[in-house]
Each structure stands twice: as C-alpha cells, then as structure tokens.
mmCIF file of C-alpha atoms in Angstrom:
data_model
loop_
_atom_site.group_PDB
_atom_site.id
_atom_site.type_symbol
_atom_site.label_atom_id
_atom_site.label_comp_id
_atom_site.label_asym_id
_atom_site.label_seq_id
_atom_site.Cartn_x
_atom_site.Cartn_y
_atom_site.Cartn_z
ATOM 1 C CA GLU A 1 6.142 41.176 0.817
ATOM 2 C CA ASP A 2 7.325 39.989 -2.636
ATOM 3 C CA ILE A 3 9.081 37.016 -1.036
ATOM 4 C CA ALA A 4 5.912 36.191 0.929
ATOM 5 C CA LYS A 5 3.788 36.300 -2.221
ATOM 6 C CA SER A 6 6.267 34.059 -4.030
ATOM 7 C CA ALA A 7 6.165 31.613 -1.098
ATOM 8 C CA GLY A 8 2.356 31.657 -1.279
ATOM 9 C CA GLN A 9 2.490 30.730 -4.949
ATOM 10 C CA ARG A 10 4.703 27.781 -4.017
ATOM 11 C CA GLY A 11 2.354 26.453 -1.335
ATOM 12 C CA ALA A 12 2.812 28.575 1.784
ATOM 13 C CA GLN A 13 -0.495 28.964 3.590
ATOM 14 C CA ASP A 14 0.019 32.423 5.100
ATOM 15 C CA TYR A 15 2.627 35.024 6.072
ATOM 16 C CA LEU A 16 3.152 37.839 8.523
ATOM 17 C CA LEU A 17 5.062 41.059 7.987
ATOM 18 C CA LYS A 18 7.097 42.458 10.881
ATOM 19 C CA ALA A 19 5.780 45.949 10.168
ATOM 20 C CA ARG A 20 2.176 44.722 10.555
ATOM 21 C CA LEU A 21 2.666 42.397 13.496
ATOM 22 C CA ASP A 22 0.096 43.482 16.069
ATOM 23 C CA SER A 23 -2.302 42.073 18.627
ATOM 24 C CA TYR A 24 -4.981 41.562 15.960
ATOM 25 C CA LEU A 25 -3.077 39.911 13.084
ATOM 26 C CA LEU A 26 -0.857 37.589 15.132
ATOM 27 C CA PRO A 27 -3.712 35.777 16.963
ATOM 28 C CA LYS A 28 -5.703 35.610 13.724
ATOM 29 C CA ALA A 29 -2.769 34.053 11.847
ATOM 30 C CA LEU A 30 -2.148 31.602 14.693
ATOM 31 C CA ASP A 31 -5.835 30.595 14.763
ATOM 32 C CA CYS A 32 -5.714 29.939 11.016
ATOM 33 C CA MET A 33 -2.539 27.847 11.370
ATOM 34 C CA ILE A 34 -4.017 25.811 14.225
ATOM 35 C CA GLY A 35 -7.258 25.326 12.286
ATOM 36 C CA ARG A 36 -5.400 24.116 9.179
ATOM 37 C CA ALA A 37 -3.328 21.718 11.281
ATOM 38 C CA ALA A 38 -6.481 20.347 12.953
ATOM 39 C CA ASN A 39 -8.177 19.907 9.562
ATOM 40 C CA ALA A 40 -5.119 18.146 8.154
ATOM 41 C CA GLU A 41 -5.041 15.791 11.158
ATOM 42 C CA ALA A 42 -8.777 15.050 10.868
ATOM 43 C CA LEU A 43 -8.393 14.377 7.144
ATOM 44 C CA PHE A 44 -5.473 12.019 7.807
ATOM 45 C CA GLU A 45 -7.457 10.141 10.476
ATOM 46 C CA GLU A 46 -10.482 9.816 8.190
ATOM 47 C CA LYS A 47 -8.320 8.553 5.322
ATOM 48 C CA GLU A 48 -6.614 6.056 7.626
ATOM 49 C CA ARG A 49 -9.995 4.841 8.934
ATOM 50 C CA SER A 50 -11.222 4.407 5.354
ATOM 51 C CA GLN A 51 -8.108 2.434 4.399
ATOM 52 C CA VAL A 52 -8.468 0.092 7.374
ATOM 53 C CA THR A 53 -12.176 -0.392 6.640
ATOM 54 C CA LEU A 54 -11.672 -1.122 2.949
ATOM 55 C CA ASN A 55 -8.833 -3.542 3.656
ATOM 56 C CA SER A 56 -10.735 -5.417 6.356
ATOM 57 C CA ILE A 57 -13.787 -6.323 4.262
ATOM 58 C CA GLY A 58 -13.691 -9.597 2.353
ATOM 59 C CA ASP A 59 -14.539 -8.093 -1.034
ATOM 60 C CA ALA A 60 -12.235 -6.468 -3.534
ATOM 61 C CA VAL A 61 -12.726 -2.728 -4.076
ATOM 62 C CA MET A 62 -11.452 -0.788 -7.086
ATOM 63 C CA SER A 63 -12.118 2.774 -8.184
ATOM 64 C CA THR A 64 -11.459 4.775 -11.321
ATOM 65 C CA ASP A 65 -11.670 8.343 -12.447
ATOM 66 C CA VAL A 66 -14.184 9.433 -15.077
ATOM 67 C CA TRP A 67 -11.728 8.531 -17.871
ATOM 68 C CA GLY A 68 -11.423 4.912 -16.709
ATOM 69 C CA GLN A 69 -7.986 5.204 -15.105
ATOM 70 C CA VAL A 70 -7.511 3.163 -11.914
ATOM 71 C CA THR A 71 -7.265 5.338 -8.807
ATOM 72 C CA TYR A 72 -7.526 2.783 -5.992
ATOM 73 C CA LEU A 73 -7.321 -0.931 -5.168
ATOM 74 C CA ASN A 74 -7.762 -2.420 -1.706
ATOM 75 C CA GLU A 75 -5.644 -5.399 -0.597
ATOM 76 C CA VAL A 76 -8.226 -7.978 -1.732
ATOM 77 C CA ALA A 77 -8.370 -6.359 -5.197
ATOM 78 C CA GLU A 78 -4.575 -6.410 -5.338
ATOM 79 C CA ASN A 79 -4.624 -10.168 -4.653
ATOM 80 C CA LEU A 80 -7.416 -10.933 -7.146
ATOM 81 C CA THR A 81 -6.002 -8.827 -9.995
ATOM 82 C CA GLY A 82 -2.306 -9.409 -9.364
ATOM 83 C CA TRP A 83 -1.666 -5.658 -9.499
ATOM 84 C CA SER A 84 -0.394 -3.568 -6.604
ATOM 85 C CA ARG A 85 -2.171 -0.294 -5.883
ATOM 86 C CA ASP A 86 0.896 1.714 -6.910
ATOM 87 C CA ASN A 87 1.427 -0.213 -10.172
ATOM 88 C CA ALA A 88 -2.255 -0.065 -11.114
ATOM 89 C CA ALA A 89 -2.683 3.667 -10.468
ATOM 90 C CA GLY A 90 -3.146 5.529 -13.749
ATOM 91 C CA HIS A 91 -3.583 2.397 -15.867
ATOM 92 C CA ALA A 92 -6.747 1.819 -17.862
ATOM 93 C CA VAL A 93 -9.207 -0.324 -15.940
ATOM 94 C CA GLY A 94 -9.237 -2.874 -18.781
ATOM 95 C CA GLU A 95 -5.547 -3.608 -18.200
ATOM 96 C CA VAL A 96 -5.956 -4.154 -14.458
ATOM 97 C CA PHE A 97 -9.430 -5.695 -14.481
ATOM 98 C CA HIS A 98 -9.397 -7.988 -17.526
ATOM 99 C CA ILE A 99 -12.695 -9.906 -17.633
ATOM 100 C CA ILE A 100 -14.055 -12.404 -20.140
ATOM 101 C CA ASN A 101 -17.205 -14.458 -20.550
ATOM 102 C CA ALA A 102 -16.619 -18.001 -19.249
ATOM 103 C CA THR A 103 -18.479 -19.633 -22.151
ATOM 104 C CA SER A 104 -17.554 -17.554 -25.190
ATOM 105 C CA ARG A 105 -14.139 -16.374 -23.870
ATOM 106 C CA GLU A 106 -14.948 -12.939 -25.330
ATOM 107 C CA VAL A 107 -14.036 -9.738 -23.486
ATOM 108 C CA VAL A 108 -16.899 -8.453 -21.323
ATOM 109 C CA GLN A 109 -17.946 -4.803 -21.313
ATOM 110 C CA ASP A 110 -16.324 -2.795 -18.516
ATOM 111 C CA PRO A 111 -18.969 -2.374 -15.781
ATOM 112 C CA MET A 112 -17.281 0.742 -14.395
ATOM 113 C CA ALA A 113 -17.422 2.533 -17.748
ATOM 114 C CA LEU A 114 -21.089 1.583 -18.000
ATOM 115 C CA ALA A 115 -21.763 2.923 -14.479
ATOM 116 C CA VAL A 116 -20.090 6.235 -15.393
ATOM 117 C CA ARG A 117 -21.812 6.511 -18.775
ATOM 118 C CA GLU A 118 -25.301 5.643 -17.510
ATOM 119 C CA ASN A 119 -24.868 7.230 -14.059
ATOM 120 C CA ARG A 120 -26.323 4.205 -12.273
ATOM 121 C CA THR A 121 -25.295 1.080 -10.384
ATOM 122 C CA VAL A 122 -24.701 -1.888 -12.690
ATOM 123 C CA GLY A 123 -23.911 -5.554 -12.139
ATOM 124 C CA LEU A 124 -21.500 -7.737 -14.013
ATOM 125 C CA THR A 125 -22.956 -10.136 -16.546
ATOM 126 C CA PRO A 126 -23.210 -13.728 -15.257
ATOM 127 C CA ASP A 127 -20.400 -16.234 -15.778
ATOM 128 C CA CYS A 128 -17.537 -13.748 -15.842
ATOM 129 C CA ILE A 129 -13.925 -14.706 -15.418
ATOM 130 C CA LEU A 130 -11.247 -12.319 -14.148
ATOM 131 C CA ILE A 131 -7.836 -12.940 -15.651
ATOM 132 C CA ARG A 132 -5.110 -11.984 -13.196
ATOM 133 C CA ARG A 133 -1.949 -10.269 -14.271
ATOM 134 C CA ASP A 134 -0.147 -13.652 -14.138
ATOM 135 C CA GLY A 135 -2.831 -15.393 -16.254
ATOM 136 C CA HIS A 136 -4.626 -17.177 -13.387
ATOM 137 C CA GLU A 137 -8.406 -17.174 -13.863
ATOM 138 C CA ALA A 138 -11.085 -16.692 -11.205
ATOM 139 C CA ALA A 139 -14.867 -16.617 -11.503
ATOM 140 C CA ILE A 140 -16.182 -13.334 -10.082
ATOM 141 C CA GLU A 141 -19.355 -11.418 -9.328
ATOM 142 C CA ASP A 142 -19.462 -7.666 -8.942
ATOM 143 C CA SER A 143 -21.352 -4.414 -9.016
ATOM 144 C CA ALA A 144 -20.154 -0.970 -10.043
ATOM 145 C CA ALA A 145 -21.549 2.408 -9.084
ATOM 146 C CA PRO A 146 -20.773 5.971 -10.142
ATOM 147 C CA ILE A 147 -18.963 8.358 -7.770
ATOM 148 C CA HIS A 148 -20.337 11.907 -7.581
ATOM 149 C CA ASP A 149 -18.854 15.208 -6.458
ATOM 150 C CA ARG A 150 -20.732 17.742 -4.306
ATOM 151 C CA ARG A 151 -22.548 19.112 -7.341
ATOM 152 C CA GLY A 152 -23.776 15.657 -8.387
ATOM 153 C CA ARG A 153 -21.410 15.315 -11.351
ATOM 154 C CA VAL A 154 -19.967 11.873 -12.013
ATOM 155 C CA THR A 155 -16.236 11.886 -11.221
ATOM 156 C CA GLY A 156 -15.505 8.174 -11.510
ATOM 157 C CA ALA A 157 -16.737 4.771 -10.431
ATOM 158 C CA VAL A 158 -16.232 2.248 -7.674
ATOM 159 C CA MET A 159 -16.583 -1.490 -8.073
ATOM 160 C CA VAL A 160 -16.919 -4.192 -5.441
ATOM 161 C CA PHE A 161 -16.210 -7.751 -6.575
ATOM 162 C CA HIS A 162 -15.392 -11.145 -5.111
ATOM 163 C CA ASP A 163 -14.133 -14.555 -6.175
ATOM 164 C CA VAL A 164 -16.937 -17.093 -6.585
ATOM 165 C CA SER A 165 -14.829 -19.890 -8.113
ATOM 166 C CA THR A 166 -15.328 -22.242 -5.170
ATOM 167 C CA ALA A 167 -19.074 -21.580 -4.990
ATOM 168 C CA ARG A 168 -19.500 -22.152 -8.745
ATOM 169 C CA ALA A 169 -17.458 -25.384 -8.654
ATOM 170 C CA LEU A 170 -19.491 -26.628 -5.685
ATOM 171 C CA SER A 171 -22.739 -25.775 -7.450
ATOM 172 C CA LEU A 172 -21.675 -27.674 -10.567
ATOM 173 C CA ARG A 173 -20.624 -30.657 -8.461
ATOM 174 C CA MET A 174 -23.928 -30.677 -6.565
ATOM 175 C CA SER A 175 -25.845 -30.451 -9.828
ATOM 176 C CA TYR A 176 -23.876 -33.383 -11.197
ATOM 177 C CA LEU A 177 -24.445 -35.447 -8.048
ATOM 178 C CA ALA A 178 -28.170 -34.667 -8.102
ATOM 179 C CA GLN A 179 -28.460 -36.021 -11.646
ATOM 180 C CA HIS A 180 -26.086 -39.000 -11.502
ATOM 181 C CA ASP A 181 -25.961 -42.261 -9.559
ATOM 182 C CA GLY A 182 -23.286 -42.087 -6.868
ATOM 183 C CA LEU A 183 -22.090 -45.659 -7.409
ATOM 184 C CA THR A 184 -22.204 -46.041 -11.200
ATOM 185 C CA GLU A 185 -21.949 -42.334 -12.162
ATOM 186 C CA LEU A 186 -24.697 -43.002 -14.739
ATOM 187 C CA PRO A 187 -27.368 -40.352 -15.323
#
C-alpha cells in the first residue's frame, strides 16, 4: 500500500491491492480506467480540432496568460511575427508582438494587457505597424479579448490580427489617383 500511495503521488491514477481484489473493486477500477482513457482521447481530439481550425483561418491568433506571457500562436501569427510557437511561449507579449504607431513611430499600448486589465474586448489603435522579429514591418488591424475561467475570472487574453499592408497601400494609391491627373500627375 505504501508503494501504491507513492505511485499516486507521482501521477498514478489508481491502484488495486491483491488482498482486496474482488468482484466489486475490480470492475469499478476498470470502469474508472476506461473512463479516464475515453476522456483523454476526447480531450486530444478536441485539441486537435481546435489546432486545425485555428491554423486554417486567415487571421493570426495569439494568446497570453494574465501576466502577459505568450501561451499560443497559430501558423499565421508565427509568419507575421517571425516567432515560432515554441520560441514565443513564455516570452512577454511585447517581445513577440512589437507594435508601433505608423506616424509617430512610438510604441503602442499592448491591446492584450488592456483587455485583461479592463476585462473587455478592445481594438488596436489605427495606423499600427507590427515589427517582425527580423525587422520587417507590416500594417495590421486587430482586436483583443479577455479569456475567462469557469468562475468568470480573467486568466489571459486572445488577440486576432491580420496584415492590412496591401489594403492600406491600395487605399493610398486610389486616394492619390482620385486627386491627381493621370497624365500629368498634377493635383
């Protein structure tokens, strides 16, 4: 019994003693084992489904814990930030998601920290630039929302963002063309 208790402290889920092996305890222990295995399989399938879903959408998804440490990046977020999920895990969100104002070039307030602090969904300020790990810049838009546990306590935040560089460049070009002569380029 001491060995069984020690095994339980190290992660064993249950144990049976030969002296107490009877027609009541054995089926009960087997039912518990089968139930745990079924729950583990269902949890794995749900996690796999979530991974496939998050990686198949066109937007980047990033999450943090309540202290602002990165806990997840989908494949699009990995590409936009230049960080792999494994390398980003545990880093401060400001290291992985470095954003500045396009006009002033000043650092923009972290929307995920704001979502956690105010316990509400927040959007990124307009004209934000994400600076990738390699220094490449991309115009982005995003929104961040708090993550809650079963009791309603904030446990972190999730942010969805996407690259709008092409759309912004096209908008600027269209604005220019609307205000300038196509032949002479004069206003």
